[in-house]
Short mmCIF file of C-alpha atoms in Angstrom, two decimals:
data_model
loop_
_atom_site.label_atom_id
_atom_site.label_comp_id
_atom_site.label_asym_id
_atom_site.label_seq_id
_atom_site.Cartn_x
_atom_site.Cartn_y
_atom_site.Cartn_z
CA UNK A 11 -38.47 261.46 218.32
CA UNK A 12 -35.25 260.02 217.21
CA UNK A 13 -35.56 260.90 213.28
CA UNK A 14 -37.04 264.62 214.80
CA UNK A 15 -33.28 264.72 216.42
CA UNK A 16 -31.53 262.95 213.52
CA UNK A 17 -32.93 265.75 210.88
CA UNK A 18 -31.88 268.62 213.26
CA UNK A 19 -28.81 267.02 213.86
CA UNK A 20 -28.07 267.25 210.07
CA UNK A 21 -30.23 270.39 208.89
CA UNK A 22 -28.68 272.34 211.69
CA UNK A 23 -25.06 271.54 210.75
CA UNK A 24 -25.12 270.45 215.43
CA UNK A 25 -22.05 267.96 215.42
CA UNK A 26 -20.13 270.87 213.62
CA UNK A 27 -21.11 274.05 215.78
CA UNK A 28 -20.72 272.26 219.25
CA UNK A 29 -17.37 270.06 218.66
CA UNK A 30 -15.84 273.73 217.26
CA UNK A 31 -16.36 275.23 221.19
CA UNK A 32 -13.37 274.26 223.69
CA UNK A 33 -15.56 271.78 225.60
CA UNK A 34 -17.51 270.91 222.66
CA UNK A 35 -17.32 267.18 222.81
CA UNK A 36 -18.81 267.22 226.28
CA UNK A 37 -21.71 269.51 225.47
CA UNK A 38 -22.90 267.09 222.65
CA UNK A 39 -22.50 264.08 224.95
CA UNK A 40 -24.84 265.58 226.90
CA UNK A 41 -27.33 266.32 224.04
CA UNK A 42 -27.28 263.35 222.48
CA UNK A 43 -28.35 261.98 225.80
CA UNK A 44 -30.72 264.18 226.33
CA UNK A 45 -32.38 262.95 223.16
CA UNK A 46 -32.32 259.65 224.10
CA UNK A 47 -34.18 260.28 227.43
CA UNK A 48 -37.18 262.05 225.18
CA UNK A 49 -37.35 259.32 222.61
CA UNK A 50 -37.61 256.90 225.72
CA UNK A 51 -40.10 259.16 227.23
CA UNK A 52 -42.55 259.40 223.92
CA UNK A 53 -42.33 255.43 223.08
CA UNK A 54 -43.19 254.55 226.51
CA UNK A 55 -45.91 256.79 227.72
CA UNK A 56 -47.07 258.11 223.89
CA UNK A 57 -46.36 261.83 224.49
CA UNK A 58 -46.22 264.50 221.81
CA UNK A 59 -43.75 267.16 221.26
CA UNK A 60 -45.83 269.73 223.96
CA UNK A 61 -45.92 267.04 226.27
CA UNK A 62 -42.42 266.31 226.04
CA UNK A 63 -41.19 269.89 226.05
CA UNK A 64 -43.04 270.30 229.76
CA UNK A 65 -41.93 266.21 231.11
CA UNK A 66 -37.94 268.05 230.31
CA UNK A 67 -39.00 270.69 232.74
CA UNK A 68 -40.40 268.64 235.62
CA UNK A 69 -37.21 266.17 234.71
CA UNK A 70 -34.97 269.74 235.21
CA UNK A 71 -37.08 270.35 238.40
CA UNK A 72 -36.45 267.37 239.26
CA UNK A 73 -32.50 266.88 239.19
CA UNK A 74 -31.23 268.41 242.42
CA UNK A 75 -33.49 265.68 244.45
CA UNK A 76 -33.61 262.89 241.81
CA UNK A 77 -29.63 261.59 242.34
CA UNK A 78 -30.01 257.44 242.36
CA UNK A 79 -31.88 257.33 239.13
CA UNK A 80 -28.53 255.89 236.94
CA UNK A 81 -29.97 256.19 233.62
CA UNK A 82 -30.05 260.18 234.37
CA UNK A 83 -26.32 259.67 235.42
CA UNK A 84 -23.77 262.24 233.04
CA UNK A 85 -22.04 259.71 230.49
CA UNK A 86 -18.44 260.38 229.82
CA UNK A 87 -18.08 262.56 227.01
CA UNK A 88 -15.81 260.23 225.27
CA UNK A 89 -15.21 256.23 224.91
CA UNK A 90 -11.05 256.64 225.00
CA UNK A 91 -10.16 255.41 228.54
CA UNK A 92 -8.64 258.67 230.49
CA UNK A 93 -5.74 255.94 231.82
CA UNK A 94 -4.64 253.01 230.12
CA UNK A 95 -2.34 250.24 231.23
CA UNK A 96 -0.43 248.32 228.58
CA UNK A 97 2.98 246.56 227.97
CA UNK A 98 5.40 248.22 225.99
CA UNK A 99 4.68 245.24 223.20
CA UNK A 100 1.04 245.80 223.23
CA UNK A 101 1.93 250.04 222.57
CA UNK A 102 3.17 249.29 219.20
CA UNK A 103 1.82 251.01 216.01
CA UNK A 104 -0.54 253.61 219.20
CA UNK A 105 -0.04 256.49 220.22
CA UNK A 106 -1.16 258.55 223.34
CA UNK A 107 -0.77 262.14 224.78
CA UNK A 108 1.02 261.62 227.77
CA UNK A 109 3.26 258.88 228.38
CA UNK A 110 4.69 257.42 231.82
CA UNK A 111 7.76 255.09 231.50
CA UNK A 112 8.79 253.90 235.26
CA UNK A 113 10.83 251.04 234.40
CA UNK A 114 13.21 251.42 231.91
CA UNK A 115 15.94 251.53 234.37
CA UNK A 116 15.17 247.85 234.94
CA UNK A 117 16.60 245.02 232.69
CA UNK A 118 14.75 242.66 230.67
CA UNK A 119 15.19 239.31 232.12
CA UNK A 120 17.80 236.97 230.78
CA UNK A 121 18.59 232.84 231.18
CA UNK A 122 19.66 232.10 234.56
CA UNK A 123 22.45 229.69 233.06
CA UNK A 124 20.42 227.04 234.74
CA UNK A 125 17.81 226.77 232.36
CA UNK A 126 17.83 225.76 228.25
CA UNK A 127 18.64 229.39 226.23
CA UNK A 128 17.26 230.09 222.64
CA UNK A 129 19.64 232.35 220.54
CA UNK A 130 20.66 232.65 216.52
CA UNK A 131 23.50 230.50 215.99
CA UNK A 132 25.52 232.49 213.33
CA UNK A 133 27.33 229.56 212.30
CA UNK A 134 23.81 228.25 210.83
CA UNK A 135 22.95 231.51 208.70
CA UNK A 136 21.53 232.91 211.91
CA UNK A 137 18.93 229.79 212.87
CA UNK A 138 16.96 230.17 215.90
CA UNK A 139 18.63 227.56 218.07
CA UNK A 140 17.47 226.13 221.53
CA UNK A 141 20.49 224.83 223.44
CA UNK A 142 19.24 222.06 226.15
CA UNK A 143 23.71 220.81 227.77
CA UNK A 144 23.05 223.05 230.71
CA UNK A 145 26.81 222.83 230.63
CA UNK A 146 30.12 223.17 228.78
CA UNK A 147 32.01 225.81 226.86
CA UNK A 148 29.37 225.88 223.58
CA UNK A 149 26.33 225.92 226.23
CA UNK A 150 28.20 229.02 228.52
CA UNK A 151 28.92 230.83 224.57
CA UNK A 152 25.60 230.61 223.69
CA UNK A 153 24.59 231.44 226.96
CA UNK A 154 26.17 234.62 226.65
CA UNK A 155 25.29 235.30 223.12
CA UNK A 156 21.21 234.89 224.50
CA UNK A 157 22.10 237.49 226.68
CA UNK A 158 23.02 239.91 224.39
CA UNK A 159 19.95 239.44 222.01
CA UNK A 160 18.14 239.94 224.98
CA UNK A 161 19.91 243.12 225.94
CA UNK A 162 19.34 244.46 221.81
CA UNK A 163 15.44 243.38 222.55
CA UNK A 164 15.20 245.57 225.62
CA UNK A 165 16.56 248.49 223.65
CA UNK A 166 14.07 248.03 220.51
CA UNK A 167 11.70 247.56 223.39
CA UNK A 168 12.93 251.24 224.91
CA UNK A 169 12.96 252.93 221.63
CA UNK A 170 9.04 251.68 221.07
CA UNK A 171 8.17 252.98 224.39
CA UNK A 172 9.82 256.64 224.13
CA UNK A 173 8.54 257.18 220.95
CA UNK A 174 4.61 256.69 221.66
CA UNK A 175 4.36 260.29 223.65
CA UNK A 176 2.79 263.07 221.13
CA UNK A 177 3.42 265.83 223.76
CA UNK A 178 5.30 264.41 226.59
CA UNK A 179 7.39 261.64 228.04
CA UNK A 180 7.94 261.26 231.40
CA UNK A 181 11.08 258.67 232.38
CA UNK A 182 12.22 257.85 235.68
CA UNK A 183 16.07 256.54 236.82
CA UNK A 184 16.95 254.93 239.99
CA UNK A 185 20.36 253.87 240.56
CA UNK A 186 19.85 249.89 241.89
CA UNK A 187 22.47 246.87 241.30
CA UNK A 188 21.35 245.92 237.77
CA UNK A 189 20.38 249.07 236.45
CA UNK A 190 23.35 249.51 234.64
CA UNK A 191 22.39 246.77 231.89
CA UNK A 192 18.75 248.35 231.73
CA UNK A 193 18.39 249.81 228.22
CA UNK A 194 17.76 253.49 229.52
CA UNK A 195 21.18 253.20 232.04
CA UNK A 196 23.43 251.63 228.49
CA UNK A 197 21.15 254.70 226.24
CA UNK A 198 22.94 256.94 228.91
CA UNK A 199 25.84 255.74 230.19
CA UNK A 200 27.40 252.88 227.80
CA UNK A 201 27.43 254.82 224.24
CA UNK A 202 30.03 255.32 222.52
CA UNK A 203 31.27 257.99 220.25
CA UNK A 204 29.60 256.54 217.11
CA UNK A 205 26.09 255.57 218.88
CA UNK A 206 27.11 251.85 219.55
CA UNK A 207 25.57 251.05 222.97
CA UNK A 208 27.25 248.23 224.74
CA UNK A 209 24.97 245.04 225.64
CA UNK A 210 25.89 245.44 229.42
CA UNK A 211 27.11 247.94 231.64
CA UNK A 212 30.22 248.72 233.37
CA UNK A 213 29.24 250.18 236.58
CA UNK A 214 25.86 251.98 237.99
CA UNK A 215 26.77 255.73 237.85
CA UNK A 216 26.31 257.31 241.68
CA UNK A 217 23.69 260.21 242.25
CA UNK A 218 25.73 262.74 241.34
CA UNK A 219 26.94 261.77 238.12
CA UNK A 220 23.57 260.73 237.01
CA UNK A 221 22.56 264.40 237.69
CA UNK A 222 25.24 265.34 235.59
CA UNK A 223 24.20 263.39 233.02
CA UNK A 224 20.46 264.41 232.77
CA UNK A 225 21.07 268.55 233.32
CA UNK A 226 23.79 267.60 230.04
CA UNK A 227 20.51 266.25 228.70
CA UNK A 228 18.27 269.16 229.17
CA UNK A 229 21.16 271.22 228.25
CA UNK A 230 21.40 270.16 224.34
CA UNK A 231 17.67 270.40 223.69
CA UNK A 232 16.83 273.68 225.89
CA UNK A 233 12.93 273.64 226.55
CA UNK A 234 12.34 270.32 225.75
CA UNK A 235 13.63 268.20 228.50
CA UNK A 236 13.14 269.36 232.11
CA UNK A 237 14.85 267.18 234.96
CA UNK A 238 13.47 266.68 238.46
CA UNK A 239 14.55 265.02 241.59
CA UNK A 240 12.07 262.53 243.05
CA UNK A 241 11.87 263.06 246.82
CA UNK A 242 10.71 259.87 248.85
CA UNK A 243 8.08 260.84 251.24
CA UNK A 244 5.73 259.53 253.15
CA UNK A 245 2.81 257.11 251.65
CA UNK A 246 -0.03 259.40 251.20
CA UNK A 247 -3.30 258.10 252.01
CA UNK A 248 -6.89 259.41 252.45
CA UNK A 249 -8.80 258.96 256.07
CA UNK A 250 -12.48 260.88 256.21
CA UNK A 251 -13.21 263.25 259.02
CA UNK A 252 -13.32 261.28 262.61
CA UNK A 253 -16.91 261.50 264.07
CA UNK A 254 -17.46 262.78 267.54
CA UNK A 255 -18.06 259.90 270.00
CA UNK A 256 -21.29 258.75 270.94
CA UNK A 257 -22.40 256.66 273.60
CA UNK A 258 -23.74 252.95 272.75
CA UNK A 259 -26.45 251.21 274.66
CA UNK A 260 -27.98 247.96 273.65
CA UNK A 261 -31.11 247.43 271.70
CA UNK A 262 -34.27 247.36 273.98
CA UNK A 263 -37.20 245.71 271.91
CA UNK A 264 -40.33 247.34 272.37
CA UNK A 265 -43.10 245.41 269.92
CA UNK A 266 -44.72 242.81 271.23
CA UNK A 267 -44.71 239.11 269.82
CA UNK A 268 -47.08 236.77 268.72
CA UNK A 269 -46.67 233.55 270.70
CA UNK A 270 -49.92 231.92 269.27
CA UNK A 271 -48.65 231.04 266.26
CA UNK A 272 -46.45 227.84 265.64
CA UNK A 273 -45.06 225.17 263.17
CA UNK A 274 -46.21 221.74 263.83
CA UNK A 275 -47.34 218.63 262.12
CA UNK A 276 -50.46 216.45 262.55
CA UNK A 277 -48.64 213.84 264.91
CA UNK A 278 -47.27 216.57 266.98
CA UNK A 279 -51.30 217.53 267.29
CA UNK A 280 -52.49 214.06 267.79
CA UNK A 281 -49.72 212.99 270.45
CA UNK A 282 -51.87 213.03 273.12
CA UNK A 283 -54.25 210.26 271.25
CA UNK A 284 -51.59 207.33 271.41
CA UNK A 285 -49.19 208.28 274.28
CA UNK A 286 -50.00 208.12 278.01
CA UNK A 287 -51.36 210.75 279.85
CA UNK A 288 -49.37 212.44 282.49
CA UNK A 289 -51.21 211.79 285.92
CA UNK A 290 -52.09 215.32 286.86
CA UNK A 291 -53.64 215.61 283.25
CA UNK A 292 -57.59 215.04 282.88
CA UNK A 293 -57.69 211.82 280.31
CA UNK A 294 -60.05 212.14 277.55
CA UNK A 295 -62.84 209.86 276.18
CA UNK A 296 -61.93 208.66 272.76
CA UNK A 297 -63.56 206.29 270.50
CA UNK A 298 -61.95 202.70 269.42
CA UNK A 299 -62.33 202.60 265.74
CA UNK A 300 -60.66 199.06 265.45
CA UNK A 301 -61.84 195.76 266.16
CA UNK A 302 -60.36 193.64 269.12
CA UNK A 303 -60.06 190.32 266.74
CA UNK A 304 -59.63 189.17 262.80
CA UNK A 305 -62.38 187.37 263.51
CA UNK A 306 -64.38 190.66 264.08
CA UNK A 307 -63.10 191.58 260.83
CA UNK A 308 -64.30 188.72 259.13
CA UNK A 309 -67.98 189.19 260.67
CA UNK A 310 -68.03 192.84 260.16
CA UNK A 311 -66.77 192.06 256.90
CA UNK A 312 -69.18 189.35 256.08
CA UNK A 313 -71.91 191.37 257.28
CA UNK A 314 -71.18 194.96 256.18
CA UNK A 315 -70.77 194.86 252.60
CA UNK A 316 -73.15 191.59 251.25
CA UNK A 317 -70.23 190.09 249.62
CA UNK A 318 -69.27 187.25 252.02
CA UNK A 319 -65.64 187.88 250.92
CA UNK A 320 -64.01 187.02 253.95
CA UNK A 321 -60.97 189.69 255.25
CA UNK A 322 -57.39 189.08 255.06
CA UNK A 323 -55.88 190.93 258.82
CA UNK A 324 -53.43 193.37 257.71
CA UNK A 325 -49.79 192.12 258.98
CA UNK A 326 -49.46 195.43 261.00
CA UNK A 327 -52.31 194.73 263.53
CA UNK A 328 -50.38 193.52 265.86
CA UNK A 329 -47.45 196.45 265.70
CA UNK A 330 -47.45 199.12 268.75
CA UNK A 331 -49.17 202.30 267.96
CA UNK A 332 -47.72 205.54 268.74
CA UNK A 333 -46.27 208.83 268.02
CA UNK A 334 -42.73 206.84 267.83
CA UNK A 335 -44.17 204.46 265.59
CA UNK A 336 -45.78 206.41 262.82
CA UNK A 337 -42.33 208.58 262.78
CA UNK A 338 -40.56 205.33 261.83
CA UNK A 339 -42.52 204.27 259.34
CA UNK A 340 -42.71 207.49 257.95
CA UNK A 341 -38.80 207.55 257.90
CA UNK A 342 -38.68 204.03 256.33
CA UNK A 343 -41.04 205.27 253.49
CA UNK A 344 -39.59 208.37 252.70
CA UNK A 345 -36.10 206.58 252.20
CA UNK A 346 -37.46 203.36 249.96
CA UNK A 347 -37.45 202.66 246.67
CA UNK A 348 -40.91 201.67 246.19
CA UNK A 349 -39.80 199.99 242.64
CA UNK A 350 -36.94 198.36 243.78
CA UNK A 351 -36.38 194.76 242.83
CA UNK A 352 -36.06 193.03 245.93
CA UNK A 353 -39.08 195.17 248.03
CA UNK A 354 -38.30 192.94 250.97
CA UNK A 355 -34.64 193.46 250.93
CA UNK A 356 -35.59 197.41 250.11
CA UNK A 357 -37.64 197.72 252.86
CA UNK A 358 -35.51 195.80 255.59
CA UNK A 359 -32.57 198.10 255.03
CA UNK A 360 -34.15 201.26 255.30
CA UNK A 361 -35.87 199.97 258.51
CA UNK A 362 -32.32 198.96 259.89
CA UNK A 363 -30.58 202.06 259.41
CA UNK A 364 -33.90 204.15 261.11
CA UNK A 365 -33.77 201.90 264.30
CA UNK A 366 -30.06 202.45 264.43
CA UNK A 367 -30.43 206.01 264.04
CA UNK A 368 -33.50 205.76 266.91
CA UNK A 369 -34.38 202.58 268.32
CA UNK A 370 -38.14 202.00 268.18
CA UNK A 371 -40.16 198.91 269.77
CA UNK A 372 -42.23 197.37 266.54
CA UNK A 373 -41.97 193.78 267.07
CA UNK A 374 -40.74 191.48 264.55
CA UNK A 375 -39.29 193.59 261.79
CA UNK A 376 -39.96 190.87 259.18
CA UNK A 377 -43.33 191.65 259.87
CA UNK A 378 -43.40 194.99 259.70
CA UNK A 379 -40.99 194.84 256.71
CA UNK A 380 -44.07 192.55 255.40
CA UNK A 381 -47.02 194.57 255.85
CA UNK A 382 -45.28 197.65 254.49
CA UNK A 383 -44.71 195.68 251.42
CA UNK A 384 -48.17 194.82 251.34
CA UNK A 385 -49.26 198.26 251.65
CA UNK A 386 -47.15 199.22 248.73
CA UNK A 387 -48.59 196.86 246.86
CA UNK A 388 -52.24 197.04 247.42
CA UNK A 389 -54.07 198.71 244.63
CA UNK A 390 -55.48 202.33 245.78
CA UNK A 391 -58.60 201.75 244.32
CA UNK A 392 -60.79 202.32 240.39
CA UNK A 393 -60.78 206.52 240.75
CA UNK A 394 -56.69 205.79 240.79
CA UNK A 395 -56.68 203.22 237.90
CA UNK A 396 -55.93 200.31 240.41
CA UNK A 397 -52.26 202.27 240.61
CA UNK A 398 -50.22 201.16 243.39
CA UNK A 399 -47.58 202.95 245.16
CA UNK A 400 -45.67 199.98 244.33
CA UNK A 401 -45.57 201.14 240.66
CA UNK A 402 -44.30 204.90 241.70
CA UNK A 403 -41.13 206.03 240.33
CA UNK A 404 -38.77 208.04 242.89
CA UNK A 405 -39.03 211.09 240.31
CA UNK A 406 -42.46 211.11 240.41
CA UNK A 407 -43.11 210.93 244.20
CA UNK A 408 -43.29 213.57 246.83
CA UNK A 409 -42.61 212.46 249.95
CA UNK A 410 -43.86 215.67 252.54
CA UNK A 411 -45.75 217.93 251.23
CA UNK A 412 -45.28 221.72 253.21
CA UNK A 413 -48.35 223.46 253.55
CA UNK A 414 -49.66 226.23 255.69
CA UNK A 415 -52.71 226.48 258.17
CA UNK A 416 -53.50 229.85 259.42
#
């Protein structure tokens, strides 16, 4: 499609017929675009020319309902900016139809006498000189001499400005304190008879004899120069239509919730295993999986697997159970460093700073500080290797996994 529009693009001479009509430019914008939207039509959903001619119409059909779709969106008919912004220093060598000059009645800044000034020192074949005294006859001199190159800048500044408009200028003048150094006020009022114009100004000119000055102006170049008073008015601003009042009541929620469903974990489920039953509450039968002695262990250990390998009690036997208690230890794993040095040391810090967050009754820490050592160092059995948790890297850990039970 887009060599079908590039060949009657240049067969049909296009370019040349439409940019010759007033609004020319605009109507092959739109073209041009409209070419792009068939070629994007036919590469995505392979249609022919017939196909294409009747996906314009429904398209066309389409438009007055079809207004979000951005890609449909008119382009501007040209890339030039219709307003541009710029310093008078970035305006050099451009040029532009129209141009608006508010501040040339302003003056360019100069040194403050309390700061160092650069200038050309004349006695040094016109050097660039920074002068740093900050005091003293030479420093107030060249002081004054910095001045004036700044005042001849602001008028090579001024002439660069007025001469970028290829149909009109438009220059405002308002009287303040310094406006008669500004280059447009010395243009005006400070020339002299052979064109010299004086690097400061004498006095700002009242109202009247700016007037003066301007209709003189318009005067020596009739139909060229056309002089207007500004008139301060109010700021104008832009407020849509106000909306008739209507009355506000609060929400009232009509659907109904589902109050079966709820986030929870396992020891939130098994509380009522390990702590005690309120009295009104029916208690429930459960079964004791553990055995009352180590030296059950060793007999049920001696007994159940052939071996004879007698059973080393694990050093937690003898900690309370309990909702409470499995939160803690939970807590004091998730925060270790299983591969840390000093385990012991590890382990007894993170168990001091989760009792001082939440005091828990577990018996002799060292113990418990022990037996979760142990744990970590236990192998987990042949289908793991013999890997131990002991051997886990903090990177390659997950501590709670989030998962969700319908």
């Amino acid at each position: 499609m887009a060599s079908l529009t590039q060949t009657i693009m240049l067969v049909e001479r296009l370019p040349r017929r439409v940019l010759a009509r007033p609004d020319g430019e605009r109507r092959l914008t739109d073209l041009r675009h409209v070419a792009q939207l068939l070629h994007g039509a036919a590469a995505t959903e392979q249609l022919g020319t017939t196909a294409l001619t009747a996906w314009l119409r429904r398209r066309i059909a389409e438009a007055d309902q079809d207004t979000g779709d951005e890609e449909r969106s008119r382009r501007l008919e040209s890339d030039a900016e219709a307003v541009q912004v710029l310093t008078i220093h970035r305006s050099k060598g451009l040029e532009f139809p129209i141009v608006y000059l508010p501040f040339l009645w302003e003056p360019g800044r100069v040194p403050n006498g309390k700061q160092p000034v650069l200038f050309h020192d004349a006695g040094a074949a016109d050097a660039r000189t920074i002068d740093l005294a900050l005091q003293g006859a030479d420093f107030r001199r060249h002081h004054e001499q910095a001045v004036v190159e700044q005042r001849g800048e602001d008028l090579r500044l001024a002439y660069v400005a007025l001469t970028r408009a290829q149909h009109q200028a438009v220059v405002w003048w308002a009287g303040s304190w310094d406006s008669r150094n500004s280059p447009l006020g010395r243009l005006l009022f400070e020339r002299d008879a052979g064109g010299n114009v004086a690097p400061s100004g004498a006095r700002v000119p009242s109202d009247t004899v700016a007037a003066e000055r301007f209709a003189e102006l318009a005067a020596g170049a009739p139909g060229r120069i056309a002089v207007e008073r500004s008139t301060l008015g109010l700021p104008a601003s832009w407020a849509p239509a106000p909306h008739a009042a209507t009355r506000l009541a609060a929400a009232t929620l009509h659907r109904s919730l589902d109050a079966s469903w709820r986030r929870t974990s396992y020891s939130d489920i098994t509380a009522g295993t390990y702590e005690p039953w309120v009295a009104s509450e029916p208690e429930l039968a459960t079964v004791t999986d553990e055995p009352s002695s180590p030296a059950a262990v060793r007999a049920a250990d001696a007994g159940g697997d052939g071996d004879g390998a007698p059973a080393t009690p694990s050093p937690l036997g003898a900690m309370p159970a309990g909702l409470r208690v499995g939160t803690l230890v939970h807590r004091v794993l998730e925060a270790t460093d299983f591969t840390a040095t000093d385990l012991d040391a590890e382990l007894g810090a993170r168990m001091a700073a989760a009792q001082a967050r939440r005091h828990v009754e577990i018996g002799d820490p060292a113990i418990v500080v022990a037996g979760l050592r142990a744990a970590l160092e236990t192998p987990l059995g042949p289908l793991l290797g013999g890997a131990r948790l002991r051997d886990v890297a903090r990177a390659d850990r997950l501590d709670e996994l989030d998962f969700e039970l319908p």
